[in-house]
CSV table of N, CA, C and O in Angstrom, one decimal:
chain,number,residue,atom,x,y,z
A,198,SER,N,21.2,-6.2,1.8
A,198,SER,CA,21.4,-7.6,1.8
A,198,SER,C,21.3,-8.2,0.4
A,198,SER,O,20.7,-7.6,-0.5
A,199,PHE,N,21.7,-9.4,0.3
A,199,PHE,CA,21.7,-10.1,-1.0
A,199,PHE,C,20.2,-10.3,-1.5
A,199,PHE,O,19.9,-10.1,-2.7
A,200,SER,N,19.3,-10.6,-0.6
A,200,SER,CA,17.9,-10.7,-1.0
A,200,SER,C,17.3,-9.4,-1.5
A,200,SER,O,16.5,-9.4,-2.4
A,201,VAL,N,17.7,-8.3,-0.8
A,201,VAL,CA,17.2,-7.0,-1.3
A,201,VAL,C,17.7,-6.7,-2.7
A,201,VAL,O,16.9,-6.2,-3.6
A,202,LEU,N,18.9,-7.0,-3.0
A,202,LEU,CA,19.5,-6.8,-4.3
A,202,LEU,C,18.7,-7.7,-5.3
A,202,LEU,O,18.4,-7.2,-6.4
A,203,GLN,N,18.4,-8.9,-5.0
A,203,GLN,CA,17.7,-9.8,-5.9
A,203,GLN,C,16.3,-9.2,-6.2
A,203,GLN,O,15.8,-9.2,-7.3
A,204,GLN,N,15.6,-8.7,-5.1
A,204,GLN,CA,14.3,-8.1,-5.3
A,204,GLN,C,14.4,-6.9,-6.2
A,204,GLN,O,13.6,-6.7,-7.1
A,205,ALA,N,15.4,-6.1,-6.0
A,205,ALA,CA,15.6,-4.9,-6.8
A,205,ALA,C,15.8,-5.2,-8.2
A,205,ALA,O,15.1,-4.6,-9.2
A,206,LEU,N,16.6,-6.2,-8.5
A,206,LEU,CA,16.9,-6.6,-9.9
A,206,LEU,C,15.6,-7.2,-10.5
A,206,LEU,O,15.3,-7.0,-11.7
A,207,SER,N,14.8,-7.9,-9.7
A,207,SER,CA,13.6,-8.5,-10.3
A,207,SER,C,12.5,-7.5,-10.7
A,207,SER,O,11.7,-7.7,-11.5
A,208,LEU,N,12.6,-6.3,-10.1
A,208,LEU,CA,11.7,-5.2,-10.4
A,208,LEU,C,12.0,-4.4,-11.6
A,208,LEU,O,11.2,-3.7,-12.2
A,209,LEU,N,13.2,-4.6,-12.1
A,209,LEU,CA,13.7,-3.8,-13.3
A,209,LEU,C,13.0,-4.2,-14.5
A,209,LEU,O,12.9,-5.4,-14.8
A,210,ALA,N,12.7,-3.2,-15.4
A,210,ALA,CA,12.2,-3.5,-16.7
A,210,ALA,C,13.4,-3.8,-17.6
A,210,ALA,O,14.5,-3.6,-17.3
A,211,PRO,N,13.1,-4.5,-18.8
A,211,PRO,CA,14.2,-4.7,-19.7
A,211,PRO,C,15.0,-3.4,-19.9
A,211,PRO,O,14.4,-2.4,-20.0
A,212,HIS,N,16.3,-3.6,-20.0
A,212,HIS,CA,17.2,-2.5,-20.2
A,212,HIS,C,17.3,-1.6,-18.9
A,212,HIS,O,17.8,-0.5,-19.1
A,213,GLY,N,16.8,-2.0,-17.9
A,213,GLY,CA,16.8,-1.2,-16.6
A,213,GLY,C,18.2,-1.2,-16.0
A,213,GLY,O,19.1,-1.9,-16.4
A,214,GLN,N,18.4,-0.3,-15.1
A,214,GLN,CA,19.6,-0.1,-14.4
A,214,GLN,C,19.4,-0.2,-12.9
A,214,GLN,O,18.4,0.3,-12.3
A,215,HIS,N,20.5,-0.7,-12.2
A,215,HIS,CA,20.4,-0.8,-10.8
A,215,HIS,C,21.7,-0.2,-10.3
A,215,HIS,O,22.8,-0.7,-10.8
A,216,MET,N,21.7,0.7,-9.3
A,216,MET,CA,23.0,1.2,-8.7
A,216,MET,C,23.1,0.7,-7.3
A,216,MET,O,22.2,0.9,-6.5
A,217,GLN,N,24.1,-0.1,-7.1
A,217,GLN,CA,24.4,-0.6,-5.7
A,217,GLN,C,25.5,0.3,-5.1
A,217,GLN,O,26.6,0.3,-5.5
A,218,VAL,N,25.0,1.0,-4.1
A,218,VAL,CA,25.9,1.9,-3.4
A,218,VAL,C,26.4,1.1,-2.1
A,218,VAL,O,25.6,0.7,-1.3
A,219,GLY,N,27.7,1.0,-2.0
A,219,GLY,CA,28.3,0.2,-0.9
A,219,GLY,C,28.3,-1.3,-1.2
A,219,GLY,O,27.7,-1.8,-2.2
A,220,LEU,N,29.0,-2.0,-0.4
A,220,LEU,CA,29.2,-3.4,-0.6
A,220,LEU,C,28.1,-4.1,0.1
A,220,LEU,O,27.5,-3.7,1.1
A,221,LEU,N,27.7,-5.3,-0.4
A,221,LEU,CA,26.7,-6.2,0.3
A,221,LEU,C,27.4,-6.7,1.5
A,221,LEU,O,28.6,-7.1,1.5
A,222,PRO,N,26.7,-6.8,2.6
A,222,PRO,CA,27.3,-7.4,3.8
A,222,PRO,C,27.6,-8.9,3.6
A,222,PRO,O,26.9,-9.6,3.0
A,223,GLY,N,28.8,-9.3,4.1
A,223,GLY,CA,29.2,-10.6,3.8
A,223,GLY,C,29.6,-10.9,2.4
A,223,GLY,O,29.7,-10.0,1.6
A,224,THR,N,29.8,-12.1,2.1
A,224,THR,CA,30.2,-12.5,0.7
A,224,THR,C,29.0,-13.2,0.1
A,224,THR,O,28.2,-13.8,0.7
A,225,VAL,N,28.9,-12.9,-1.2
A,225,VAL,CA,27.9,-13.6,-2.0
A,225,VAL,C,28.5,-14.7,-2.8
A,225,VAL,O,29.3,-14.4,-3.6
A,226,PRO,N,28.0,-16.0,-2.6
A,226,PRO,CA,28.6,-17.1,-3.3
A,226,PRO,C,28.3,-16.9,-4.8
A,226,PRO,O,27.2,-16.5,-5.2
A,227,ALA,N,29.3,-17.2,-5.6
A,227,ALA,CA,29.1,-17.1,-7.1
A,227,ALA,C,27.9,-17.8,-7.6
A,227,ALA,O,27.3,-17.4,-8.6
A,228,ASP,N,27.5,-19.0,-7.0
A,228,ASP,CA,26.4,-19.7,-7.5
A,228,ASP,C,25.1,-19.1,-7.2
A,228,ASP,O,24.1,-19.6,-7.6
A,229,LYS,N,25.1,-18.1,-6.4
A,229,LYS,CA,23.8,-17.4,-6.0
A,229,LYS,C,23.5,-16.3,-6.9
A,229,LYS,O,22.4,-15.8,-7.0
A,230,VAL,N,24.5,-15.8,-7.7
A,230,VAL,CA,24.2,-14.7,-8.6
A,230,VAL,C,23.8,-15.3,-10.0
A,230,VAL,O,24.6,-16.0,-10.6
A,231,HIS,N,22.5,-15.1,-10.3
A,231,HIS,CA,22.0,-15.7,-11.6
A,231,HIS,C,22.1,-14.6,-12.7
A,231,HIS,O,21.4,-13.7,-12.8
A,232,LEU,N,23.1,-14.9,-13.6
A,232,LEU,CA,23.3,-14.0,-14.6
A,232,LEU,C,22.4,-14.1,-15.8
A,232,LEU,O,22.2,-13.1,-16.6
A,233,GLY,N,21.8,-15.2,-16.0
A,233,GLY,CA,20.8,-15.5,-17.1
A,233,GLY,C,19.8,-14.4,-17.2
A,233,GLY,O,19.7,-13.8,-18.3
A,234,PRO,N,19.0,-14.1,-16.2
A,234,PRO,CA,18.0,-13.1,-16.3
A,234,PRO,C,18.6,-11.7,-16.5
A,234,PRO,O,18.0,-10.9,-17.2
A,235,LEU,N,19.7,-11.4,-15.9
A,235,LEU,CA,20.4,-10.1,-16.2
A,235,LEU,C,20.7,-9.9,-17.6
A,235,LEU,O,20.5,-8.8,-18.2
A,236,ILE,N,21.3,-11.0,-18.2
A,236,ILE,CA,21.7,-10.9,-19.6
A,236,ILE,C,20.5,-10.9,-20.6
A,236,ILE,O,20.4,-10.1,-21.5
A,237,ALA,N,19.5,-11.8,-20.3
A,237,ALA,CA,18.3,-11.9,-21.1
A,237,ALA,C,17.6,-10.6,-21.2
A,237,ALA,O,17.0,-10.2,-22.2
A,238,ARG,N,17.4,-9.9,-20.0
A,238,ARG,CA,16.7,-8.6,-20.0
A,238,ARG,C,17.6,-7.4,-20.2
A,238,ARG,O,17.2,-6.3,-20.1
A,239,GLU,N,18.9,-7.7,-20.5
A,239,GLU,CA,19.9,-6.6,-20.8
A,239,GLU,C,19.9,-5.6,-19.7
A,239,GLU,O,19.8,-4.4,-20.0
A,240,LEU,N,20.0,-6.0,-18.5
A,240,LEU,CA,20.0,-5.1,-17.3
A,240,LEU,C,21.5,-4.6,-17.1
A,240,LEU,O,22.5,-5.3,-17.5
A,241,GLU,N,21.6,-3.5,-16.5
A,241,GLU,CA,22.8,-2.9,-16.2
A,241,GLU,C,23.0,-2.7,-14.7
A,241,GLU,O,22.1,-2.2,-14.0
A,242,VAL,N,24.0,-3.3,-14.1
A,242,VAL,CA,24.3,-3.1,-12.6
A,242,VAL,C,25.5,-2.3,-12.5
A,242,VAL,O,26.6,-2.5,-13.1
A,243,ILE,N,25.4,-1.2,-11.7
A,243,ILE,CA,26.5,-0.2,-11.5
A,243,ILE,C,26.8,-0.2,-10.1
A,243,ILE,O,25.9,-0.2,-9.2
A,244,GLY,N,28.1,-0.3,-9.8
A,244,GLY,CA,28.5,-0.3,-8.4
A,244,GLY,C,29.2,1.0,-8.1
A,244,GLY,O,29.9,1.6,-8.9
A,245,CYS,N,29.0,1.3,-6.8
A,245,CYS,CA,29.7,2.5,-6.3
A,245,CYS,C,30.1,2.4,-4.8
A,245,CYS,O,29.2,1.9,-4.1
A,246,HIS,N,31.3,2.6,-4.5
A,246,HIS,CA,31.8,2.4,-3.1
A,246,HIS,C,31.3,3.6,-2.2
A,246,HIS,O,31.2,3.4,-1.0
A,247,GLY,N,30.9,4.7,-2.8
A,247,GLY,CA,30.6,5.8,-2.0
A,247,GLY,C,31.9,6.4,-1.4
A,247,GLY,O,32.9,6.4,-2.2
A,248,ILE,N,31.9,6.9,-0.2
A,248,ILE,CA,33.2,7.4,0.3
A,248,ILE,C,33.6,6.4,1.4
A,248,ILE,O,32.8,5.8,2.1
A,249,PRO,N,34.9,6.3,1.6
A,249,PRO,CA,35.4,5.5,2.7
A,249,PRO,C,35.0,6.0,4.1
A,249,PRO,O,34.8,7.1,4.3
A,250,ARG,N,34.8,5.0,5.0
A,250,ARG,CA,34.4,5.3,6.4
A,250,ARG,C,35.4,6.3,7.0
A,250,ARG,O,35.0,7.2,7.8
A,251,THR,N,36.6,6.3,6.7
A,251,THR,CA,37.6,7.2,7.2
A,251,THR,C,37.4,8.6,6.8
A,251,THR,O,37.9,9.6,7.4
A,252,SER,N,36.6,8.9,5.8
A,252,SER,CA,36.3,10.2,5.3
A,252,SER,C,35.0,10.8,5.9
A,252,SER,O,34.7,12.0,5.7
A,253,TYR,N,34.2,10.0,6.7
A,253,TYR,CA,33.0,10.5,7.2
A,253,TYR,C,33.2,11.7,8.1
A,253,TYR,O,32.4,12.7,8.0
A,254,ALA,N,34.2,11.7,9.0
A,254,ALA,CA,34.3,12.8,9.9
A,254,ALA,C,34.6,14.1,9.0
A,254,ALA,O,34.0,15.2,9.4
A,255,ASP,N,35.4,14.1,8.0
A,255,ASP,CA,35.6,15.2,7.1
A,255,ASP,C,34.3,15.7,6.5
A,255,ASP,O,34.0,16.9,6.4
A,256,LEU,N,33.5,14.7,6.0
A,256,LEU,CA,32.3,15.0,5.4
A,256,LEU,C,31.3,15.7,6.4
A,256,LEU,O,30.7,16.8,6.0
A,257,PHE,N,31.2,15.2,7.5
A,257,PHE,CA,30.2,15.8,8.5
A,257,PHE,C,30.7,17.2,8.9
A,257,PHE,O,29.9,18.1,9.1
A,258,GLU,N,32.0,17.3,9.0
A,258,GLU,CA,32.6,18.7,9.4
A,258,GLU,C,32.3,19.7,8.3
A,258,GLU,O,31.9,20.8,8.6
A,259,PHE,N,32.4,19.3,7.0
A,259,PHE,CA,32.1,20.1,5.9
A,259,PHE,C,30.7,20.6,5.9
A,259,PHE,O,30.4,21.7,5.7
A,260,LEU,N,29.8,19.6,6.1
A,260,LEU,CA,28.3,19.9,6.1
A,260,LEU,C,28.0,20.9,7.3
A,260,LEU,O,27.3,21.8,7.1
A,261,ASP,N,28.6,20.6,8.4
A,261,ASP,CA,28.4,21.5,9.6
A,261,ASP,C,29.0,22.9,9.4
A,261,ASP,O,28.3,23.9,9.6
A,262,ARG,N,30.2,23.0,8.8
A,262,ARG,CA,30.8,24.2,8.6
A,262,ARG,C,30.0,25.1,7.6
A,262,ARG,O,29.9,26.3,7.7
A,263,HIS,N,29.5,24.5,6.6
A,263,HIS,CA,28.7,25.2,5.5
A,263,HIS,C,27.2,25.2,5.8
A,263,HIS,O,26.5,25.7,4.9
A,264,LYS,N,26.8,24.7,6.9
A,264,LYS,CA,25.4,24.7,7.4
A,264,LYS,C,24.5,24.0,6.2
A,264,LYS,O,23.5,24.6,5.9
A,265,ILE,N,25.0,22.9,5.8
A,265,ILE,CA,24.3,22.1,4.8
A,265,ILE,C,23.5,21.0,5.5
A,265,ILE,O,24.1,20.2,6.2
A,266,ASP,N,22.2,21.0,5.2
A,266,ASP,CA,21.3,19.9,5.7
A,266,ASP,C,21.0,18.9,4.6
A,266,ASP,O,20.2,19.2,3.8
A,267,PRO,N,21.6,17.8,4.5
A,267,PRO,CA,21.4,16.8,3.5
A,267,PRO,C,19.9,16.3,3.4
A,267,PRO,O,19.4,15.9,2.4
A,268,ALA,N,19.2,16.4,4.5
A,268,ALA,CA,17.8,16.0,4.6
A,268,ALA,C,16.9,16.7,3.6
A,268,ALA,O,15.9,16.1,3.1
A,269,VAL,N,17.3,17.9,3.3
A,269,VAL,CA,16.4,18.7,2.4
A,269,VAL,C,16.5,18.3,1.0
A,269,VAL,O,15.7,18.6,0.2
A,270,LEU,N,17.5,17.4,0.7
A,270,LEU,CA,17.7,16.9,-0.7
A,270,LEU,C,16.8,15.7,-0.9
A,270,LEU,O,16.5,15.4,-2.1
A,271,ILE,N,16.3,15.0,0.2
A,271,ILE,CA,15.4,13.9,0.0
A,271,ILE,C,14.0,14.4,0.1
A,271,ILE,O,13.6,14.8,1.2
A,272,ASN,N,13.3,14.3,-1.0
A,272,ASN,CA,11.9,14.8,-1.0
A,272,ASN,C,10.9,13.6,-0.8
A,272,ASN,O,9.7,13.9,-0.6
A,273,GLN,N,11.3,12.4,-1.0
A,273,GLN,CA,10.4,11.3,-0.9
A,273,GLN,C,11.1,10.0,-0.4
A,273,GLN,O,12.3,9.8,-0.8
A,274,LYS,N,10.5,9.3,0.5
A,274,LYS,CA,10.9,8.0,1.0
A,274,LYS,C,9.9,7.0,0.6
A,274,LYS,O,8.7,7.2,0.7
A,275,VAL,N,10.4,5.9,0.1
A,275,VAL,CA,9.5,4.8,-0.3
A,275,VAL,C,10.2,3.5,0.0
A,275,VAL,O,11.4,3.3,-0.2
A,276,ASP,N,9.4,2.5,0.4
A,276,ASP,CA,10.0,1.2,0.6
A,276,ASP,C,10.1,0.4,-0.7
A,276,ASP,O,9.5,0.8,-1.7
A,277,LEU,N,11.0,-0.6,-0.7
A,277,LEU,CA,11.3,-1.3,-2.0
A,277,LEU,C,10.1,-1.9,-2.7
A,277,LEU,O,10.0,-1.8,-3.9
A,278,GLN,N,9.1,-2.3,-1.9
A,278,GLN,CA,8.0,-2.9,-2.4
A,278,GLN,C,7.1,-2.0,-3.2
A,278,GLN,O,6.5,-2.3,-4.2
A,279,HIS,N,7.2,-0.7,-2.9
A,279,HIS,CA,6.4,0.3,-3.6
A,279,HIS,C,7.2,1.3,-4.5
A,279,HIS,O,6.7,2.3,-4.9
A,280,ALA,N,8.4,0.9,-4.7
A,280,ALA,CA,9.4,1.8,-5.5
A,280,ALA,C,9.1,1.9,-6.9
A,280,ALA,O,9.5,2.8,-7.6
A,281,ILE,N,8.4,0.8,-7.5
A,281,ILE,CA,8.3,0.8,-8.9
A,281,ILE,C,7.3,1.9,-9.4
A,281,ILE,O,7.5,2.5,-10.5
A,282,GLU,N,6.3,2.2,-8.7
A,282,GLU,CA,5.2,3.2,-9.1
A,282,GLU,C,5.8,4.5,-9.4
A,282,GLU,O,5.5,5.1,-10.4
A,283,PRO,N,6.7,5.1,-8.5
A,283,PRO,CA,7.2,6.4,-8.9
A,283,PRO,C,8.1,6.4,-10.1
A,283,PRO,O,8.1,7.4,-10.8
A,284,PHE,N,8.7,5.3,-10.4
A,284,PHE,CA,9.6,5.2,-11.6
A,284,PHE,C,8.7,5.1,-12.9
A,284,PHE,O,9.0,5.7,-13.9
A,285,VAL,N,7.7,4.3,-12.8
A,285,VAL,CA,6.8,4.1,-13.9
A,285,VAL,C,6.1,5.4,-14.3
A,285,VAL,O,5.9,5.8,-15.4
A,286,ASN,N,5.6,6.2,-13.2
A,286,ASN,CA,4.9,7.4,-13.4
A,286,ASN,C,5.8,8.7,-13.4
A,286,ASN,O,5.3,9.8,-13.3
A,287,GLN,N,7.1,8.5,-13.4
A,287,GLN,CA,8.0,9.6,-13.3
A,287,GLN,C,7.7,10.8,-14.3
A,287,GLN,O,7.7,11.9,-13.8
A,288,PRO,N,7.4,10.5,-15.5
A,288,PRO,CA,7.1,11.6,-16.4
A,288,PRO,C,5.9,12.5,-16.0
A,288,PRO,O,5.8,13.6,-16.3
A,289,LYS,N,5.0,11.8,-15.3
A,289,LYS,CA,3.7,12.5,-14.9
A,289,LYS,C,3.9,13.2,-13.5
A,289,LYS,O,3.1,14.0,-13.2
A,290,LEU,N,5.0,12.9,-12.8
A,290,LEU,CA,5.2,13.4,-11.4
A,290,LEU,C,5.9,14.7,-11.5
A,290,LEU,O,6.8,14.9,-12.3
A,291,ASP,N,5.5,15.7,-10.7
A,291,ASP,CA,6.2,16.9,-10.5
A,291,ASP,C,7.1,16.7,-9.3
A,291,ASP,O,6.7,17.1,-8.2
A,292,PHE,N,8.3,16.2,-9.5
A,292,PHE,CA,9.2,15.8,-8.4
A,292,PHE,C,10.6,16.3,-8.6
A,292,PHE,O,11.1,16.1,-9.7
A,293,GLN,N,11.1,16.9,-7.6
A,293,GLN,CA,12.4,17.4,-7.6
A,293,GLN,C,13.1,16.9,-6.4
A,293,GLN,O,12.5,16.7,-5.3
A,294,GLY,N,14.4,16.6,-6.5
A,294,GLY,CA,15.2,16.1,-5.4
A,294,GLY,C,15.5,14.7,-5.5
A,294,GLY,O,15.4,14.1,-6.5
A,295,ALA,N,15.8,14.0,-4.4
A,295,ALA,CA,16.2,12.6,-4.4
A,295,ALA,C,15.1,11.8,-3.7
A,295,ALA,O,14.4,12.2,-2.8
A,296,MET,N,14.9,10.6,-4.2
A,296,MET,CA,14.1,9.6,-3.6
A,296,MET,C,14.9,8.6,-2.9
A,296,MET,O,15.9,8.1,-3.4
A,297,CYS,N,14.6,8.4,-1.6
A,297,CYS,CA,15.3,7.4,-0.8
A,297,CYS,C,14.5,6.1,-0.8
A,297,CYS,O,13.4,6.1,-0.3
A,298,ILE,N,15.1,5.0,-1.3
A,298,ILE,CA,14.3,3.7,-1.4
A,298,ILE,C,14.9,2.9,-0.2
A,298,ILE,O,16.1,2.7,-0.1
A,299,THR,N,14.1,2.4,0.7
A,299,THR,CA,14.5,1.7,1.8
A,299,THR,C,14.0,0.2,1.7
A,299,THR,O,13.0,0.0,1.0
A,300,PRO,N,14.7,-0.8,2.3
A,300,PRO,CA,14.2,-2.1,2.2
A,300,PRO,C,12.9,-2.4,2.7
A,300,PRO,O,12.1,-3.2,2.2
A,301,GLU,N,12.5,-1.7,3.8
A,301,GLU,CA,11.2,-1.8,4.5
A,301,GLU,C,10.7,-0.5,4.8
A,301,GLU,O,11.3,0.5,4.8
A,302,ALA,N,9.4,-0.4,5.0
A,302,ALA,CA,8.7,0.8,5.3
A,302,ALA,C,9.1,1.4,6.6
A,302,ALA,O,9.6,0.8,7.4
């Protein structure tokens, strides 16, 4: 949601990056996007559509055929409120794989 995006952007340090995978539900009015803080803190927002819904069946068939379990790639789940700590301490953590950040616990 737009509020989750705003929260994510507010957690970024100067020069931080945010990757938005998929479109936000609904439309976001232009007057709701505050560019001042993004520019002042020199943040980078990267957008990615992912794959189209029409390709999901092919993707799931590929995973099934090759016996690939995507769940093994996710080593950690954390809610957005607690997501900053793993990034701040990343050099100290012995962590491999992907972290899944969810809006809520």
